[in-house]
Amino acid sequence: MSSYIELKNFSQSFQVNGSKVTLFNDLDLSITQGQSYAITGPSGAGKSSLLMLMSGLEHPTSGQGVYVKGGHKQSLEFLRPDIGFIFQQFHLLPELTALNNVALPLKLRGDKHAEDKARVWLEKVGLIHRINHKPSELSGGEQQRVAIARALVFEPGFIFADEPTGNLDQQSATEIADILFSCCQENNAGLVVVTHSETLASRAQHIFSLAGGQLKQTANEMLKAVSC
């Protein structure tokens, strides 16, 4: 039985200079392990906030979120050990080599084989020859490959990626997308990508647009036709 995340009647708002700003109201969404999802929409629509909410890293103003694993329903807080995050800015530790950046999540969990597993993943993302290089010695595309390996090294059930190709040139963006989708498919991980890129979004099995506080599903075939 596949694990899944379910959001019901999610709303998110905050105060700015005494005024209430609402990102979205009564939003419903289900994310299933092994499936890929893209969330598009204009800047400021709340896409990144939604990503943080569905991962259980932040709490909504109102609504209910559940994480179902092995038939057991739990709050989204129990999802945290089962997720990997990939960011636009990479967020690698500058003082660590590629190998140690990837191994770090496993070391924090007490895994004695952390570096061996990190080597396997760096080979999967095509960086085995750069394992001893620090982030400052890597290109943007190489840094994002390290970030992908770090997110997947402990085999999480879900990967959340916030504009993972936003800082990359077209060729690097395509290579990163290839690696990201293939690695998640290989690991049967659910993948949720927030992106402005219609090309990247079109690779997902399920595409949503967040705008004006509403989340609407987009026909994949239609978006692919536009992006070609």
mmCIF file with all atom_site columns, C-alpha atoms in Angstrom:
data_model
loop_
_atom_site.group_PDB
_atom_site.id
_atom_site.type_symbol
_atom_site.label_atom_id
_atom_site.label_alt_id
_atom_site.label_comp_id
_atom_site.label_asym_id
_atom_site.label_entity_id
_atom_site.label_seq_id
_atom_site.pdbx_PDB_ins_code
_atom_site.Cartn_x
_atom_site.Cartn_y
_atom_site.Cartn_z
_atom_site.occupancy
_atom_site.B_iso_or_equiv
_atom_site.pdbx_formal_charge
_atom_site.auth_seq_id
_atom_site.auth_comp_id
_atom_site.auth_asym_id
_atom_site.auth_atom_id
_atom_site.pdbx_PDB_model_num
ATOM 1   C CA . MET A 1 1   ? 0.000   0.000  0.000   1.00 0.00 ? 1   MET A CA 1
ATOM 2   C CA . SER A 1 2   ? 1.449   3.375  -1.056  1.00 0.00 ? 2   SER A CA 1
ATOM 3   C CA . SER A 1 3   ? 1.849   6.121  1.505   1.00 0.00 ? 3   SER A CA 1
ATOM 4   C CA . TYR A 1 4   ? 0.127   9.409  0.833   1.00 0.00 ? 4   TYR A CA 1
ATOM 5   C CA . ILE A 1 5   ? -0.306  12.948 2.137   1.00 0.00 ? 5   ILE A CA 1
ATOM 6   C CA . GLU A 1 6   ? -3.750  14.498 2.279   1.00 0.00 ? 6   GLU A CA 1
ATOM 7   C CA . LEU A 1 7   ? -4.575  18.161 2.853   1.00 0.00 ? 7   LEU A CA 1
ATOM 8   C CA . LYS A 1 8   ? -8.165  19.114 3.684   1.00 0.00 ? 8   LYS A CA 1
ATOM 9   C CA . ASN A 1 9   ? -9.536  22.672 3.811   1.00 0.00 ? 9   ASN A CA 1
ATOM 10  C CA . PHE A 1 10  ? -6.057  24.151 4.120   1.00 0.00 ? 10  PHE A CA 1
ATOM 11  C CA . SER A 1 11  ? -5.951  27.944 4.530   1.00 0.00 ? 11  SER A CA 1
ATOM 12  C CA . GLN A 1 12  ? -2.935  30.192 5.022   1.00 0.00 ? 12  GLN A CA 1
ATOM 13  C CA . SER A 1 13  ? -2.917  33.879 5.890   1.00 0.00 ? 13  SER A CA 1
ATOM 14  C CA . PHE A 1 14  ? -0.680  36.360 7.685   1.00 0.00 ? 14  PHE A CA 1
ATOM 15  C CA . GLN A 1 15  ? -0.622  39.983 8.847   1.00 0.00 ? 15  GLN A CA 1
ATOM 16  C CA . VAL A 1 16  ? 1.233   42.732 6.980   1.00 0.00 ? 16  VAL A CA 1
ATOM 17  C CA . ASN A 1 17  ? 1.161   46.231 8.484   1.00 0.00 ? 17  ASN A CA 1
ATOM 18  C CA . GLY A 1 18  ? -2.048  45.416 10.305  1.00 0.00 ? 18  GLY A CA 1
ATOM 19  C CA . SER A 1 19  ? -3.768  44.011 7.214   1.00 0.00 ? 19  SER A CA 1
ATOM 20  C CA . LYS A 1 20  ? -4.613  40.349 6.669   1.00 0.00 ? 20  LYS A CA 1
ATOM 21  C CA . VAL A 1 21  ? -3.135  38.761 3.564   1.00 0.00 ? 21  VAL A CA 1
ATOM 22  C CA . THR A 1 22  ? -4.636  35.417 2.508   1.00 0.00 ? 22  THR A CA 1
ATOM 23  C CA . LEU A 1 23  ? -2.604  33.116 0.269   1.00 0.00 ? 23  LEU A CA 1
ATOM 24  C CA . PHE A 1 24  ? -5.300  30.459 -0.145  1.00 0.00 ? 24  PHE A CA 1
ATOM 25  C CA . ASN A 1 25  ? -8.530  29.234 1.434   1.00 0.00 ? 25  ASN A CA 1
ATOM 26  C CA . ASP A 1 26  ? -10.040 25.744 1.835   1.00 0.00 ? 26  ASP A CA 1
ATOM 27  C CA . LEU A 1 27  ? -7.444  24.067 -0.366  1.00 0.00 ? 27  LEU A CA 1
ATOM 28  C CA . ASP A 1 28  ? -7.594  20.274 -0.870  1.00 0.00 ? 28  ASP A CA 1
ATOM 29  C CA . LEU A 1 29  ? -4.723  18.175 -2.227  1.00 0.00 ? 29  LEU A CA 1
ATOM 30  C CA . SER A 1 30  ? -3.562  14.547 -2.125  1.00 0.00 ? 30  SER A CA 1
ATOM 31  C CA . ILE A 1 31  ? 0.023   13.445 -2.824  1.00 0.00 ? 31  ILE A CA 1
ATOM 32  C CA . THR A 1 32  ? 0.752   9.742  -3.347  1.00 0.00 ? 32  THR A CA 1
ATOM 33  C CA . GLN A 1 33  ? 4.161   8.087  -3.020  1.00 0.00 ? 33  GLN A CA 1
ATOM 34  C CA . GLY A 1 34  ? 5.565   7.072  -6.397  1.00 0.00 ? 34  GLY A CA 1
ATOM 35  C CA . GLN A 1 35  ? 3.735   9.853  -8.283  1.00 0.00 ? 35  GLN A CA 1
ATOM 36  C CA . SER A 1 36  ? 5.140   13.173 -9.518  1.00 0.00 ? 36  SER A CA 1
ATOM 37  C CA . TYR A 1 37  ? 3.451   16.554 -9.116  1.00 0.00 ? 37  TYR A CA 1
ATOM 38  C CA . ALA A 1 38  ? 4.206   20.080 -10.304 1.00 0.00 ? 38  ALA A CA 1
ATOM 39  C CA . ILE A 1 39  ? 2.809   23.274 -8.817  1.00 0.00 ? 39  ILE A CA 1
ATOM 40  C CA . THR A 1 40  ? 3.012   26.351 -11.008 1.00 0.00 ? 40  THR A CA 1
ATOM 41  C CA . GLY A 1 41  ? 1.665   29.881 -10.681 1.00 0.00 ? 41  GLY A CA 1
ATOM 42  C CA . PRO A 1 42  ? 2.751   33.533 -10.394 1.00 0.00 ? 42  PRO A CA 1
ATOM 43  C CA . SER A 1 43  ? 5.262   34.808 -7.850  1.00 0.00 ? 43  SER A CA 1
ATOM 44  C CA . GLY A 1 44  ? 3.675   35.499 -4.490  1.00 0.00 ? 44  GLY A CA 1
ATOM 45  C CA . ALA A 1 45  ? 0.811   33.058 -5.031  1.00 0.00 ? 45  ALA A CA 1
ATOM 46  C CA . GLY A 1 46  ? 1.946   30.909 -2.110  1.00 0.00 ? 46  GLY A CA 1
ATOM 47  C CA . LYS A 1 47  ? 3.577   27.980 -3.906  1.00 0.00 ? 47  LYS A CA 1
ATOM 48  C CA . SER A 1 48  ? 6.583   27.739 -1.587  1.00 0.00 ? 48  SER A CA 1
ATOM 49  C CA . SER A 1 49  ? 4.349   28.188 1.455   1.00 0.00 ? 49  SER A CA 1
ATOM 50  C CA . LEU A 1 50  ? 2.174   25.322 0.246   1.00 0.00 ? 50  LEU A CA 1
ATOM 51  C CA . LEU A 1 51  ? 5.289   23.160 -0.147  1.00 0.00 ? 51  LEU A CA 1
ATOM 52  C CA . MET A 1 52  ? 6.316   23.850 3.443   1.00 0.00 ? 52  MET A CA 1
ATOM 53  C CA . LEU A 1 53  ? 2.799   23.117 4.683   1.00 0.00 ? 53  LEU A CA 1
ATOM 54  C CA . MET A 1 54  ? 2.380   19.805 2.880   1.00 0.00 ? 54  MET A CA 1
ATOM 55  C CA . SER A 1 55  ? 5.778   18.658 4.164   1.00 0.00 ? 55  SER A CA 1
ATOM 56  C CA . GLY A 1 56  ? 4.708   19.329 7.750   1.00 0.00 ? 56  GLY A CA 1
ATOM 57  C CA . LEU A 1 57  ? 7.487   21.888 8.259   1.00 0.00 ? 57  LEU A CA 1
ATOM 58  C CA . GLU A 1 58  ? 4.964   24.695 8.807   1.00 0.00 ? 58  GLU A CA 1
ATOM 59  C CA . HIS A 1 59  ? 1.400   24.802 10.141  1.00 0.00 ? 59  HIS A CA 1
ATOM 60  C CA . PRO A 1 60  ? -1.610  26.178 8.236   1.00 0.00 ? 60  PRO A CA 1
ATOM 61  C CA . THR A 1 61  ? -3.855  28.909 9.616   1.00 0.00 ? 61  THR A CA 1
ATOM 62  C CA . SER A 1 62  ? -6.633  26.333 9.453   1.00 0.00 ? 62  SER A CA 1
ATOM 63  C CA . GLY A 1 63  ? -7.291  22.925 7.945   1.00 0.00 ? 63  GLY A CA 1
ATOM 64  C CA . GLN A 1 64  ? -6.266  19.340 8.510   1.00 0.00 ? 64  GLN A CA 1
ATOM 65  C CA . GLY A 1 65  ? -3.327  17.426 7.096   1.00 0.00 ? 65  GLY A CA 1
ATOM 66  C CA . VAL A 1 66  ? -2.686  13.708 7.464   1.00 0.00 ? 66  VAL A CA 1
ATOM 67  C CA . TYR A 1 67  ? 0.142   11.369 6.526   1.00 0.00 ? 67  TYR A CA 1
ATOM 68  C CA . VAL A 1 68  ? -1.005  7.828  5.821   1.00 0.00 ? 68  VAL A CA 1
ATOM 69  C CA . LYS A 1 69  ? 1.681   5.129  5.955   1.00 0.00 ? 69  LYS A CA 1
ATOM 70  C CA . GLY A 1 70  ? 1.036   1.418  6.215   1.00 0.00 ? 70  GLY A CA 1
ATOM 71  C CA . GLY A 1 71  ? -2.665  2.150  6.576   1.00 0.00 ? 71  GLY A CA 1
ATOM 72  C CA . HIS A 1 72  ? -2.070  4.264  9.692   1.00 0.00 ? 72  HIS A CA 1
ATOM 73  C CA . LYS A 1 73  ? -3.155  7.916  9.750   1.00 0.00 ? 73  LYS A CA 1
ATOM 74  C CA . GLN A 1 74  ? -0.810  10.346 11.468  1.00 0.00 ? 74  GLN A CA 1
ATOM 75  C CA . SER A 1 75  ? -0.347  14.094 11.656  1.00 0.00 ? 75  SER A CA 1
ATOM 76  C CA . LEU A 1 76  ? 2.004   15.670 9.121   1.00 0.00 ? 76  LEU A CA 1
ATOM 77  C CA . GLU A 1 77  ? 4.640   16.103 11.827  1.00 0.00 ? 77  GLU A CA 1
ATOM 78  C CA . PHE A 1 78  ? 5.329   12.361 11.533  1.00 0.00 ? 78  PHE A CA 1
ATOM 79  C CA . LEU A 1 79  ? 6.200   12.911 7.859   1.00 0.00 ? 79  LEU A CA 1
ATOM 80  C CA . ARG A 1 80  ? 9.395   14.842 8.594   1.00 0.00 ? 80  ARG A CA 1
ATOM 81  C CA . PRO A 1 81  ? 11.794  11.852 8.846   1.00 0.00 ? 81  PRO A CA 1
ATOM 82  C CA . ASP A 1 82  ? 10.398  10.605 5.525   1.00 0.00 ? 82  ASP A CA 1
ATOM 83  C CA . ILE A 1 83  ? 11.078  13.655 3.339   1.00 0.00 ? 83  ILE A CA 1
ATOM 84  C CA . GLY A 1 84  ? 13.956  15.126 1.373   1.00 0.00 ? 84  GLY A CA 1
ATOM 85  C CA . PHE A 1 85  ? 14.132  18.797 0.327   1.00 0.00 ? 85  PHE A CA 1
ATOM 86  C CA . ILE A 1 86  ? 15.822  20.385 -2.694  1.00 0.00 ? 86  ILE A CA 1
ATOM 87  C CA . PHE A 1 87  ? 16.124  24.179 -2.903  1.00 0.00 ? 87  PHE A CA 1
ATOM 88  C CA . GLN A 1 88  ? 16.867  26.696 -5.643  1.00 0.00 ? 88  GLN A CA 1
ATOM 89  C CA . GLN A 1 89  ? 19.875  27.988 -3.698  1.00 0.00 ? 89  GLN A CA 1
ATOM 90  C CA . PHE A 1 90  ? 21.248  24.444 -3.089  1.00 0.00 ? 90  PHE A CA 1
ATOM 91  C CA . HIS A 1 91  ? 21.906  25.053 0.659   1.00 0.00 ? 91  HIS A CA 1
ATOM 92  C CA . LEU A 1 92  ? 25.062  22.956 0.752   1.00 0.00 ? 92  LEU A CA 1
ATOM 93  C CA . LEU A 1 93  ? 27.438  23.401 3.690   1.00 0.00 ? 93  LEU A CA 1
ATOM 94  C CA . PRO A 1 94  ? 30.411  25.321 2.216   1.00 0.00 ? 94  PRO A CA 1
ATOM 95  C CA . GLU A 1 95  ? 33.033  23.776 4.504   1.00 0.00 ? 95  GLU A CA 1
ATOM 96  C CA . LEU A 1 96  ? 32.118  20.196 3.564   1.00 0.00 ? 96  LEU A CA 1
ATOM 97  C CA . THR A 1 97  ? 33.087  18.228 0.457   1.00 0.00 ? 97  THR A CA 1
ATOM 98  C CA . ALA A 1 98  ? 30.433  16.851 -1.875  1.00 0.00 ? 98  ALA A CA 1
ATOM 99  C CA . LEU A 1 99  ? 30.868  13.453 -0.207  1.00 0.00 ? 99  LEU A CA 1
ATOM 100 C CA . ASN A 1 100 ? 30.338  14.807 3.293   1.00 0.00 ? 100 ASN A CA 1
ATOM 101 C CA . ASN A 1 101 ? 27.413  17.009 2.260   1.00 0.00 ? 101 ASN A CA 1
ATOM 102 C CA . VAL A 1 102 ? 25.617  13.941 0.913   1.00 0.00 ? 102 VAL A CA 1
ATOM 103 C CA . ALA A 1 103 ? 26.622  11.743 3.841   1.00 0.00 ? 103 ALA A CA 1
ATOM 104 C CA . LEU A 1 104 ? 25.524  14.267 6.486   1.00 0.00 ? 104 LEU A CA 1
ATOM 105 C CA . PRO A 1 105 ? 21.815  13.252 6.724   1.00 0.00 ? 105 PRO A CA 1
ATOM 106 C CA . LEU A 1 106 ? 22.870  9.633  7.263   1.00 0.00 ? 106 LEU A CA 1
ATOM 107 C CA . LYS A 1 107 ? 25.536  10.550 9.811   1.00 0.00 ? 107 LYS A CA 1
ATOM 108 C CA . LEU A 1 108 ? 22.943  12.519 11.761  1.00 0.00 ? 108 LEU A CA 1
ATOM 109 C CA . ARG A 1 109 ? 20.886  9.316  11.870  1.00 0.00 ? 109 ARG A CA 1
ATOM 110 C CA . GLY A 1 110 ? 23.831  7.310  13.143  1.00 0.00 ? 110 GLY A CA 1
ATOM 111 C CA . ASP A 1 111 ? 24.393  5.334  9.932   1.00 0.00 ? 111 ASP A CA 1
ATOM 112 C CA . LYS A 1 112 ? 27.873  3.765  10.049  1.00 0.00 ? 112 LYS A CA 1
ATOM 113 C CA . HIS A 1 113 ? 27.852  3.291  6.273   1.00 0.00 ? 113 HIS A CA 1
ATOM 114 C CA . ALA A 1 114 ? 27.011  6.922  5.507   1.00 0.00 ? 114 ALA A CA 1
ATOM 115 C CA . GLU A 1 115 ? 30.011  7.671  3.302   1.00 0.00 ? 115 GLU A CA 1
ATOM 116 C CA . ASP A 1 116 ? 29.703  4.441  1.334   1.00 0.00 ? 116 ASP A CA 1
ATOM 117 C CA . LYS A 1 117 ? 26.047  5.200  0.581   1.00 0.00 ? 117 LYS A CA 1
ATOM 118 C CA . ALA A 1 118 ? 26.955  8.795  -0.288  1.00 0.00 ? 118 ALA A CA 1
ATOM 119 C CA . ARG A 1 119 ? 29.485  7.534  -2.853  1.00 0.00 ? 119 ARG A CA 1
ATOM 120 C CA . VAL A 1 120 ? 26.800  5.371  -4.467  1.00 0.00 ? 120 VAL A CA 1
ATOM 121 C CA . TRP A 1 121 ? 24.486  8.353  -4.825  1.00 0.00 ? 121 TRP A CA 1
ATOM 122 C CA . LEU A 1 122 ? 27.175  10.691 -6.121  1.00 0.00 ? 122 LEU A CA 1
ATOM 123 C CA . GLU A 1 123 ? 27.892  8.077  -8.786  1.00 0.00 ? 123 GLU A CA 1
ATOM 124 C CA . LYS A 1 124 ? 24.170  7.949  -9.643  1.00 0.00 ? 124 LYS A CA 1
ATOM 125 C CA . VAL A 1 125 ? 24.107  11.714 -10.231 1.00 0.00 ? 125 VAL A CA 1
ATOM 126 C CA . GLY A 1 126 ? 27.350  11.609 -12.239 1.00 0.00 ? 126 GLY A CA 1
ATOM 127 C CA . LEU A 1 127 ? 29.676  13.233 -9.696  1.00 0.00 ? 127 LEU A CA 1
ATOM 128 C CA . ILE A 1 128 ? 31.852  10.394 -8.444  1.00 0.00 ? 128 ILE A CA 1
ATOM 129 C CA . HIS A 1 129 ? 34.896  12.282 -9.810  1.00 0.00 ? 129 HIS A CA 1
ATOM 130 C CA . ARG A 1 130 ? 34.017  15.369 -7.720  1.00 0.00 ? 130 ARG A CA 1
ATOM 131 C CA . ILE A 1 131 ? 33.465  13.762 -4.311  1.00 0.00 ? 131 ILE A CA 1
ATOM 132 C CA . ASN A 1 132 ? 36.327  15.647 -2.650  1.00 0.00 ? 132 ASN A CA 1
ATOM 133 C CA . HIS A 1 133 ? 35.391  19.070 -4.031  1.00 0.00 ? 133 HIS A CA 1
ATOM 134 C CA . LYS A 1 134 ? 33.682  21.705 -1.906  1.00 0.00 ? 134 LYS A CA 1
ATOM 135 C CA . PRO A 1 135 ? 30.613  23.621 -3.183  1.00 0.00 ? 135 PRO A CA 1
ATOM 136 C CA . SER A 1 136 ? 32.717  26.657 -4.177  1.00 0.00 ? 136 SER A CA 1
ATOM 137 C CA . GLU A 1 137 ? 34.646  24.390 -6.552  1.00 0.00 ? 137 GLU A CA 1
ATOM 138 C CA . LEU A 1 138 ? 31.500  23.096 -8.266  1.00 0.00 ? 138 LEU A CA 1
ATOM 139 C CA . SER A 1 139 ? 29.275  24.635 -10.942 1.00 0.00 ? 139 SER A CA 1
ATOM 140 C CA . GLY A 1 140 ? 25.645  25.439 -10.201 1.00 0.00 ? 140 GLY A CA 1
ATOM 141 C CA . GLY A 1 141 ? 24.491  22.293 -11.964 1.00 0.00 ? 141 GLY A CA 1
ATOM 142 C CA . GLU A 1 142 ? 26.994  20.178 -10.049 1.00 0.00 ? 142 GLU A CA 1
ATOM 143 C CA . GLN A 1 143 ? 25.900  21.704 -6.740  1.00 0.00 ? 143 GLN A CA 1
ATOM 144 C CA . GLN A 1 144 ? 22.290  20.849 -7.537  1.00 0.00 ? 144 GLN A CA 1
ATOM 145 C CA . ARG A 1 145 ? 23.306  17.271 -8.316  1.00 0.00 ? 145 ARG A CA 1
ATOM 146 C CA . VAL A 1 146 ? 24.901  17.083 -4.877  1.00 0.00 ? 146 VAL A CA 1
ATOM 147 C CA . ALA A 1 147 ? 21.693  18.484 -3.371  1.00 0.00 ? 147 ALA A CA 1
ATOM 148 C CA . ILE A 1 148 ? 19.633  15.813 -5.148  1.00 0.00 ? 148 ILE A CA 1
ATOM 149 C CA . ALA A 1 149 ? 21.944  13.055 -3.907  1.00 0.00 ? 149 ALA A CA 1
ATOM 150 C CA . ARG A 1 150 ? 21.725  14.464 -0.373  1.00 0.00 ? 150 ARG A CA 1
ATOM 151 C CA . ALA A 1 151 ? 17.910  14.549 -0.515  1.00 0.00 ? 151 ALA A CA 1
ATOM 152 C CA . LEU A 1 152 ? 17.634  10.955 -1.734  1.00 0.00 ? 152 LEU A CA 1
ATOM 153 C CA . VAL A 1 153 ? 20.515  9.253  0.080   1.00 0.00 ? 153 VAL A CA 1
ATOM 154 C CA . PHE A 1 154 ? 18.335  8.053  2.982   1.00 0.00 ? 154 PHE A CA 1
ATOM 155 C CA . GLU A 1 155 ? 15.601  6.869  0.583   1.00 0.00 ? 155 GLU A CA 1
ATOM 156 C CA . PRO A 1 156 ? 12.732  9.102  1.769   1.00 0.00 ? 156 PRO A CA 1
ATOM 157 C CA . GLY A 1 157 ? 9.169   8.468  0.678   1.00 0.00 ? 157 GLY A CA 1
ATOM 158 C CA . PHE A 1 158 ? 8.702   12.020 -0.601  1.00 0.00 ? 158 PHE A CA 1
ATOM 159 C CA . ILE A 1 159 ? 10.908  14.662 -2.227  1.00 0.00 ? 159 ILE A CA 1
ATOM 160 C CA . PHE A 1 160 ? 9.943   18.350 -2.226  1.00 0.00 ? 160 PHE A CA 1
ATOM 161 C CA . ALA A 1 161 ? 11.785  20.585 -4.700  1.00 0.00 ? 161 ALA A CA 1
ATOM 162 C CA . ASP A 1 162 ? 11.416  24.371 -4.661  1.00 0.00 ? 162 ASP A CA 1
ATOM 163 C CA . GLU A 1 163 ? 12.480  25.851 -8.040  1.00 0.00 ? 163 GLU A CA 1
ATOM 164 C CA . PRO A 1 164 ? 15.246  23.220 -8.413  1.00 0.00 ? 164 PRO A CA 1
ATOM 165 C CA . THR A 1 165 ? 16.292  24.524 -11.853 1.00 0.00 ? 165 THR A CA 1
ATOM 166 C CA . GLY A 1 166 ? 15.640  28.228 -11.252 1.00 0.00 ? 166 GLY A CA 1
ATOM 167 C CA . ASN A 1 167 ? 19.329  29.221 -11.077 1.00 0.00 ? 167 ASN A CA 1
ATOM 168 C CA . LEU A 1 168 ? 20.547  27.008 -13.913 1.00 0.00 ? 168 LEU A CA 1
ATOM 169 C CA . ASP A 1 169 ? 21.110  27.447 -17.636 1.00 0.00 ? 169 ASP A CA 1
ATOM 170 C CA . GLN A 1 170 ? 18.902  25.479 -20.005 1.00 0.00 ? 170 GLN A CA 1
ATOM 171 C CA . GLN A 1 171 ? 21.271  22.550 -20.530 1.00 0.00 ? 171 GLN A CA 1
ATOM 172 C CA . SER A 1 172 ? 21.975  22.166 -16.803 1.00 0.00 ? 172 SER A CA 1
ATOM 173 C CA . ALA A 1 173 ? 18.251  22.512 -16.041 1.00 0.00 ? 173 ALA A CA 1
ATOM 174 C CA . THR A 1 174 ? 17.426  19.679 -18.449 1.00 0.00 ? 174 THR A CA 1
ATOM 175 C CA . GLU A 1 175 ? 20.147  17.451 -16.978 1.00 0.00 ? 175 GLU A CA 1
ATOM 176 C CA . ILE A 1 176 ? 18.967  18.147 -13.414 1.00 0.00 ? 176 ILE A CA 1
ATOM 177 C CA . ALA A 1 177 ? 15.349  17.413 -14.362 1.00 0.00 ? 177 ALA A CA 1
ATOM 178 C CA . ASP A 1 178 ? 16.414  14.101 -15.945 1.00 0.00 ? 178 ASP A CA 1
ATOM 179 C CA . ILE A 1 179 ? 18.291  13.089 -12.801 1.00 0.00 ? 179 ILE A CA 1
ATOM 180 C CA . LEU A 1 180 ? 15.597  14.262 -10.396 1.00 0.00 ? 180 LEU A CA 1
ATOM 181 C CA . PHE A 1 181 ? 12.694  12.468 -12.076 1.00 0.00 ? 181 PHE A CA 1
ATOM 182 C CA . SER A 1 182 ? 14.627  9.275  -12.817 1.00 0.00 ? 182 SER A CA 1
ATOM 183 C CA . CYS A 1 183 ? 16.047  8.987  -9.281  1.00 0.00 ? 183 CYS A CA 1
ATOM 184 C CA . CYS A 1 184 ? 12.653  9.553  -7.684  1.00 0.00 ? 184 CYS A CA 1
ATOM 185 C CA . GLN A 1 185 ? 11.094  6.975  -10.001 1.00 0.00 ? 185 GLN A CA 1
ATOM 186 C CA . GLU A 1 186 ? 13.859  4.478  -9.200  1.00 0.00 ? 186 GLU A CA 1
ATOM 187 C CA . ASN A 1 187 ? 13.277  4.978  -5.454  1.00 0.00 ? 187 ASN A CA 1
ATOM 188 C CA . ASN A 1 188 ? 9.476   5.053  -5.747  1.00 0.00 ? 188 ASN A CA 1
ATOM 189 C CA . ALA A 1 189 ? 9.519   8.464  -4.055  1.00 0.00 ? 189 ALA A CA 1
ATOM 190 C CA . GLY A 1 190 ? 6.677   10.921 -4.396  1.00 0.00 ? 190 GLY A CA 1
ATOM 191 C CA . LEU A 1 191 ? 7.993   14.091 -6.045  1.00 0.00 ? 191 LEU A CA 1
ATOM 192 C CA . VAL A 1 192 ? 6.478   17.566 -5.648  1.00 0.00 ? 192 VAL A CA 1
ATOM 193 C CA . VAL A 1 193 ? 8.116   20.334 -7.671  1.00 0.00 ? 193 VAL A CA 1
ATOM 194 C CA . VAL A 1 194 ? 7.326   24.040 -7.370  1.00 0.00 ? 194 VAL A CA 1
ATOM 195 C CA . THR A 1 195 ? 8.409   25.760 -10.570 1.00 0.00 ? 195 THR A CA 1
ATOM 196 C CA . HIS A 1 196 ? 7.876   28.673 -12.951 1.00 0.00 ? 196 HIS A CA 1
ATOM 197 C CA . SER A 1 197 ? 9.135   26.490 -15.803 1.00 0.00 ? 197 SER A CA 1
ATOM 198 C CA . GLU A 1 198 ? 6.388   24.988 -17.944 1.00 0.00 ? 198 GLU A CA 1
ATOM 199 C CA . THR A 1 199 ? 8.985   22.666 -19.473 1.00 0.00 ? 199 THR A CA 1
ATOM 200 C CA . LEU A 1 200 ? 9.868   21.235 -16.071 1.00 0.00 ? 200 LEU A CA 1
ATOM 201 C CA . ALA A 1 201 ? 6.221   21.119 -14.964 1.00 0.00 ? 201 ALA A CA 1
ATOM 202 C CA . SER A 1 202 ? 5.204   19.205 -18.086 1.00 0.00 ? 202 SER A CA 1
ATOM 203 C CA . ARG A 1 203 ? 7.365   16.256 -16.990 1.00 0.00 ? 203 ARG A CA 1
ATOM 204 C CA . ALA A 1 204 ? 5.193   15.630 -13.927 1.00 0.00 ? 204 ALA A CA 1
ATOM 205 C CA . GLN A 1 205 ? 2.267   13.203 -13.961 1.00 0.00 ? 205 GLN A CA 1
ATOM 206 C CA . HIS A 1 206 ? 0.007   15.716 -12.217 1.00 0.00 ? 206 HIS A CA 1
ATOM 207 C CA . ILE A 1 207 ? 0.156   19.488 -12.758 1.00 0.00 ? 207 ILE A CA 1
ATOM 208 C CA . PHE A 1 208 ? -1.506  22.136 -10.618 1.00 0.00 ? 208 PHE A CA 1
ATOM 209 C CA . SER A 1 209 ? -1.704  25.913 -10.903 1.00 0.00 ? 209 SER A CA 1
ATOM 210 C CA . LEU A 1 210 ? -1.933  28.071 -7.777  1.00 0.00 ? 210 LEU A CA 1
ATOM 211 C CA . ALA A 1 211 ? -3.277  31.564 -8.455  1.00 0.00 ? 211 ALA A CA 1
ATOM 212 C CA . GLY A 1 212 ? -5.716  33.908 -6.768  1.00 0.00 ? 212 GLY A CA 1
ATOM 213 C CA . GLY A 1 213 ? -5.937  31.607 -3.776  1.00 0.00 ? 213 GLY A CA 1
ATOM 214 C CA . GLN A 1 214 ? -7.204  28.700 -5.892  1.00 0.00 ? 214 GLN A CA 1
ATOM 215 C CA . LEU A 1 215 ? -5.427  25.453 -6.729  1.00 0.00 ? 215 LEU A CA 1
ATOM 216 C CA . LYS A 1 216 ? -6.555  23.972 -10.037 1.00 0.00 ? 216 LYS A CA 1
ATOM 217 C CA . GLN A 1 217 ? -5.369  20.857 -11.824 1.00 0.00 ? 217 GLN A CA 1
ATOM 218 C CA . THR A 1 218 ? -4.048  21.411 -15.338 1.00 0.00 ? 218 THR A CA 1
ATOM 219 C CA . ALA A 1 219 ? -4.305  18.886 -18.143 1.00 0.00 ? 219 ALA A CA 1
ATOM 220 C CA . ASN A 1 220 ? -0.794  17.524 -18.668 1.00 0.00 ? 220 ASN A CA 1
ATOM 221 C CA . GLU A 1 221 ? -1.289  17.166 -22.397 1.00 0.00 ? 221 GLU A CA 1
ATOM 222 C CA . MET A 1 222 ? -2.346  20.801 -22.727 1.00 0.00 ? 222 MET A CA 1
ATOM 223 C CA . LEU A 1 223 ? 0.697   22.091 -20.866 1.00 0.00 ? 223 LEU A CA 1
ATOM 224 C CA . LYS A 1 224 ? 3.028   19.865 -22.869 1.00 0.00 ? 224 LYS A CA 1
ATOM 225 C CA . ALA A 1 225 ? 1.560   21.280 -26.084 1.00 0.00 ? 225 ALA A CA 1
ATOM 226 C CA . VAL A 1 226 ? 2.208   24.834 -24.876 1.00 0.00 ? 226 VAL A CA 1
ATOM 227 C CA . SER A 1 227 ? 5.784   24.132 -23.764 1.00 0.00 ? 227 SER A CA 1
ATOM 228 C CA . CYS A 1 228 ? 6.866   22.334 -26.941 1.00 0.00 ? 228 CYS A CA 1
#
